[in-house]
Amino acid sequence: MQLSTKHLLGIRDLTPQDIGLILDTATQFKEVLQRPVKKVPTLRDVTIVNLFYENSTRTRMSFELAERRLSADVLNFAASSSSAAKGETLLDTVNNILSMKVDVVVMRHSASGAPHFLAKHIPAAIVNAGDGINEHPTQALLDAFSIREATGGLEGKKIAILGDIMHSRVALSNIYLLKKMGAEVMVAGPPTLIPKYMQQAFDIQVEYNLQKALEWCDVANVLRIQLERQNQVLFSSLREYNLAYGVKKSMLERLDKKIVVMHPGPINRGVEIDSDAADSSQSIILHQVENGVAVRMAVLYLLAGREN
Ligand code: CP
C-alpha cells in the first residue's frame, strides 16, 4: 500500500486509508524505537531539509530524530540565522537548497499556505510541519496515534478540543482527522475564540462551558492560547481566562469517569491548564511527544518510498 498523495500538506487531503496506513506504519516504528538499536537503514541516501521559518522545539527535534533514526542525511535551516534574514525569497532559498540534491522538504512557516505554494513550484516531496493558522498534520497524526494507544481506537470516541480554536492549526488538523476516522468532536472555549462557521462547516458540537465539555468527552485535547497570533483583545485577562477555561485537577476529579488529558505543547501553565492537571496520571502529554518520532518516521518512510 502507498499514500494517495505525494506531499503531506494537510489532513484535509488524506483519505481514511492514508491515515490508517500512517498510524499502522507508526506502530511498527514505535516497536523499532523500543529496541536497543533504534536506527534502521530505510532512508539511506535520502536527503531531507528541515526548513523552519517559525520557532519550534518539539516538531523540529522530532523530525530530525525521525530522519536520523531512518538513516537519512539531514540538513537544518532556521530562518533567523539564514540569508532569509537578508531578504532572500522562500522560492530562491528552497531552489538553492534543492540544487544540493535534497529529496524531501519539511517546512514550518507562519504564513498559511506556504507549503502549498512551494509544492506548486518544486519537485521535492513536502511535509507541512505547521503553516500559520491552517494545518499541523503530523501533530494531528501523533494525537490520533496517542488517542488510539490510550483508548483502543478512534471510531465513536468523544474528543473535546478546548481553548483557542480560532488561531489553532492543531485544532483544524485534528477536526479533519477525527471526523474522517469516525470520532465525535466537540470544540469548547470562549465564544470569541471559536469561529461561528465551525459547527455547520465540520458537523461538530460547540460548547462554551468547560465543565460540560469535560463531562461529555472521553479525551480532552487542551490548546495553548496563541497570544502571538491575536491582534485584538479576545478575552479580558489571562487570569480570568484561567478561572473560566483553565483545566484543573479538581475538575477532572468531579467527573464520574477518568478522561484522557492531552496538550500539543508548548504549555502555558496556569493559563489553559494547571500543573496539577498537566502532570496528573490522566495526562499523556509526554507520550504524545514520544509518539511523534514514530509517526514522523512513518510519514517520511511512506513519502520518500512512494512510487510516482
Ligand atoms: N506542538 C508543537 O508544534 O510544538 P513546537 O511548536 O515546539 O514544535
XYZ file of C-alpha atoms and ligand atoms in Angstrom:
316
model
C 0.000 0.000 0.000
C 1.095 3.572 -0.566
C -0.219 7.046 0.241
C -2.601 8.654 -2.237
C -0.593 11.885 -2.141
C 2.995 12.913 -2.982
C 3.115 15.572 -0.228
C 1.740 15.838 3.296
C 0.307 19.342 3.122
C -2.690 18.761 5.368
C -5.028 16.140 6.805
C -7.711 17.648 4.579
C -6.074 15.940 1.552
C -5.727 12.484 3.138
C -8.147 9.582 2.809
C -9.112 7.479 5.863
C -6.982 4.708 4.267
C -3.957 7.075 4.168
C -4.459 7.910 7.858
C -4.831 4.238 8.805
C -1.688 3.368 6.825
C 0.363 6.082 8.555
C -0.866 5.058 12.035
C -0.254 1.338 11.405
C 3.226 2.054 9.999
C 3.953 4.219 13.050
C 3.028 1.280 15.303
C 5.797 -0.739 13.630
C 8.298 2.113 14.015
C 7.341 2.537 17.676
C 8.302 -1.097 18.179
C 11.666 -0.383 16.482
C 12.201 2.555 18.859
C 11.887 0.244 21.892
C 14.885 -1.832 20.718
C 18.447 -1.251 21.991
C 19.476 -0.357 18.395
C 16.913 2.215 17.281
C 18.358 3.039 13.874
C 17.216 1.374 10.621
C 18.762 1.827 7.132
C 15.395 2.572 5.464
C 16.166 6.083 4.128
C 19.876 5.721 3.476
C 20.829 8.025 0.545
C 17.681 10.150 1.051
C 18.421 13.798 1.939
C 15.906 15.805 3.973
C 15.961 19.503 4.861
C 14.125 20.837 7.902
C 13.137 24.324 6.795
C 11.892 26.238 9.833
C 10.723 29.841 9.348
C 8.993 29.833 12.741
C 10.126 28.724 16.218
C 9.730 25.116 17.275
C 11.047 22.753 19.917
C 9.054 19.513 19.639
C 8.303 19.351 15.914
C 11.788 20.275 14.706
C 13.613 17.930 17.079
C 11.121 15.145 16.495
C 11.523 15.363 12.706
C 15.303 15.447 12.993
C 15.334 12.421 15.291
C 12.912 10.547 12.993
C 15.139 11.311 9.987
C 18.301 10.182 11.787
C 16.617 7.003 13.071
C 15.813 6.217 9.412
C 19.471 6.914 8.397
C 18.574 9.875 6.136
C 21.057 12.696 5.550
C 19.732 15.744 7.404
C 20.083 19.486 6.766
C 18.694 22.019 9.231
C 17.641 25.539 8.249
C 16.477 28.203 10.710
C 15.284 31.382 9.001
C 16.615 33.664 11.752
C 20.228 32.555 11.149
C 19.978 32.257 7.351
C 20.099 34.535 4.302
C 16.303 34.833 4.554
C 17.171 37.495 7.139
C 18.948 39.382 4.273
C 15.796 39.337 2.134
C 16.144 36.105 0.104
C 12.725 34.845 -1.013
C 11.280 31.495 0.059
C 11.464 30.152 -3.504
C 15.084 31.275 -4.038
C 16.076 29.755 -0.702
C 14.427 26.438 -1.494
C 15.751 26.253 -5.068
C 19.280 26.854 -3.736
C 18.839 24.078 -1.179
C 17.362 21.721 -3.791
C 20.363 22.271 -6.098
C 22.301 20.403 -3.383
C 20.155 17.334 -4.287
C 17.580 17.343 -1.492
C 14.696 14.849 -1.766
C 12.260 15.935 0.978
C 11.465 19.362 2.475
C 9.942 19.524 5.966
C 8.626 23.034 6.376
C 7.195 25.257 9.098
C 6.082 28.779 8.168
C 3.973 31.486 9.786
C 2.091 32.065 6.501
C -0.898 29.775 5.932
C -0.469 28.078 2.541
C 3.331 28.472 2.303
C 3.943 24.695 1.811
C 1.117 24.530 -0.758
C 2.790 27.378 -2.689
C 6.108 25.537 -2.572
C 4.515 22.278 -3.768
C 3.436 24.035 -6.969
C 6.979 25.187 -7.753
C 9.451 22.483 -6.697
C 9.831 18.755 -7.475
C 10.716 17.563 -3.931
C 8.162 15.972 -1.573
C 6.952 18.465 1.050
C 5.844 17.787 4.616
C 3.933 20.587 6.317
C 5.285 20.993 9.859
C 2.745 23.742 10.631
C 1.606 26.639 8.396
C 0.155 29.723 10.075
C -3.362 29.063 11.357
C -4.052 26.450 8.678
C -2.812 22.910 9.455
C -0.291 20.923 11.504
C -0.857 17.452 10.034
C 1.850 15.470 11.858
C 0.582 16.852 15.199
C -2.918 15.552 14.409
C -1.473 12.195 13.361
C 0.541 11.825 16.568
C -2.508 12.938 18.575
C -4.605 10.264 16.839
C -1.904 7.650 17.421
C -1.821 8.604 21.121
C -5.632 8.510 21.439
C -5.683 5.067 19.796
C -2.996 3.875 22.198
C -4.751 5.295 25.283
C -8.345 4.343 24.439
C -8.104 1.473 21.935
C -9.428 3.295 18.854
C -10.840 6.442 17.281
C -14.253 5.392 15.963
C -17.070 6.548 18.239
C -14.707 8.195 20.731
C -15.746 11.603 22.062
C -12.929 14.110 21.693
C -13.228 17.664 23.068
C -10.767 20.239 21.705
C -10.537 23.037 24.253
C -9.435 26.662 24.165
C -8.142 28.879 21.379
C -9.758 27.162 18.403
C -9.660 30.256 16.180
C -5.873 30.523 15.950
C -5.058 26.818 16.115
C -3.714 24.802 13.192
C -3.685 21.836 15.605
C -7.465 22.165 16.076
C -8.175 22.227 12.339
C -5.965 19.217 11.542
C -7.433 17.291 14.492
C -11.004 18.051 13.408
C -10.342 16.865 9.826
C -8.653 13.694 11.056
C -11.080 12.759 13.813
C -14.136 13.272 11.602
C -12.586 11.182 8.794
C -11.902 8.385 11.296
C -15.412 8.327 12.794
C -14.831 10.075 16.129
C -17.313 12.547 17.662
C -15.802 16.021 18.010
C -16.659 18.975 20.232
C -14.856 22.309 20.387
C -15.146 24.259 23.634
C -13.908 27.645 24.797
C -14.925 31.300 24.934
C -17.278 32.399 22.103
C -14.651 34.909 20.940
C -12.144 32.107 20.270
C -14.473 29.776 18.342
C -15.294 30.787 14.736
C -19.062 30.933 14.140
C -18.886 28.773 10.983
C -17.335 25.742 12.690
C -20.436 23.874 13.851
C -22.020 23.711 10.384
C -18.846 23.510 8.319
C -17.461 20.490 10.174
C -20.586 18.896 11.708
C -19.159 19.172 15.228
C -20.562 20.256 18.588
C -19.756 23.634 20.173
C -19.778 24.188 23.939
C -18.954 27.346 25.888
C -18.923 25.721 29.341
C -15.673 23.914 30.168
C -17.093 21.600 32.859
C -19.876 20.440 30.493
C -17.291 19.710 27.783
C -15.249 17.653 30.230
C -18.378 15.743 31.322
C -19.152 14.882 27.663
C -15.754 13.715 26.435
C -13.504 10.654 26.646
C -10.452 12.729 25.699
C -9.749 16.443 26.280
C -7.152 17.994 23.962
C -6.247 21.324 25.587
C -4.824 24.035 23.297
C -2.417 26.852 24.001
C -3.673 30.423 23.979
C -1.811 31.779 20.939
C -1.158 35.340 22.030
C 1.364 35.859 19.194
C -1.420 35.364 16.596
C -4.015 37.603 18.301
C -4.121 41.227 17.180
C -7.158 42.189 19.239
C -8.422 41.630 22.768
C -10.453 38.402 22.701
C -10.692 37.803 26.458
C -10.303 40.042 29.475
C -7.074 38.713 31.044
C -5.024 35.533 31.330
C -6.132 35.210 34.962
C -9.808 35.401 34.059
C -9.240 33.008 31.158
C -7.742 30.522 33.608
C -10.670 30.932 36.006
C -13.246 30.165 33.291
C -11.374 27.898 30.876
C -8.269 26.560 32.637
C -8.346 22.761 33.100
C -7.689 21.878 36.753
C -7.289 18.570 38.572
C -10.299 19.367 40.777
C -12.470 19.462 37.624
C -11.161 16.078 36.475
C -11.884 14.628 39.929
C -15.521 15.821 39.776
C -16.170 13.652 36.687
C -17.704 10.185 37.027
C -15.093 8.734 34.612
C -11.354 9.046 34.017
C -10.833 11.062 30.854
C -7.525 11.328 28.965
C -5.834 14.754 29.009
C -3.712 15.909 26.060
C -1.875 19.079 25.023
C 0.236 19.602 21.872
C 2.678 21.898 23.700
C 4.139 24.309 24.444
C 2.011 24.617 27.607
C 1.095 27.912 29.225
C 0.988 26.523 32.758
C -1.622 28.281 34.869
C -3.451 29.619 31.801
C -5.192 26.929 29.687
C -4.137 24.119 32.032
C -2.873 23.998 35.619
C 0.187 21.953 36.562
C -1.865 19.596 38.721
C -3.829 18.521 35.606
C -0.933 18.672 33.113
C 1.238 16.462 35.319
C -1.564 14.168 36.556
C -1.787 10.416 35.882
C -4.530 11.192 33.328
C -2.186 13.297 31.207
C -0.495 11.688 28.172
C 1.302 14.875 27.114
C 4.796 13.369 27.136
C 3.538 10.185 25.436
C 2.335 12.437 22.598
C 5.877 13.769 22.224
C 7.347 10.259 22.317
C 4.848 9.041 19.694
C 5.695 11.993 17.439
C 9.002 10.381 16.458
C 7.405 7.104 15.315
C 4.620 8.941 13.479
C 7.092 11.201 11.647
C 9.239 8.171 10.754
C 6.116 6.638 9.202
C 5.269 9.796 7.224
C 8.822 10.195 5.884
C 9.140 6.498 5.044
C 5.823 6.453 3.174
C 6.502 9.683 1.245
C 10.168 9.028 0.393
C 9.418 5.452 -0.697
C 6.366 6.377 -2.755
C 6.345 5.490 -6.473
C 5.153 8.443 -8.555
N 3.373 21.033 19.163
C 4.268 21.794 18.508
O 4.130 22.053 17.297
O 5.311 22.252 19.280
P 6.528 23.112 18.722
O 5.990 24.460 18.313
O 7.521 23.202 19.846
O 7.087 22.394 17.529
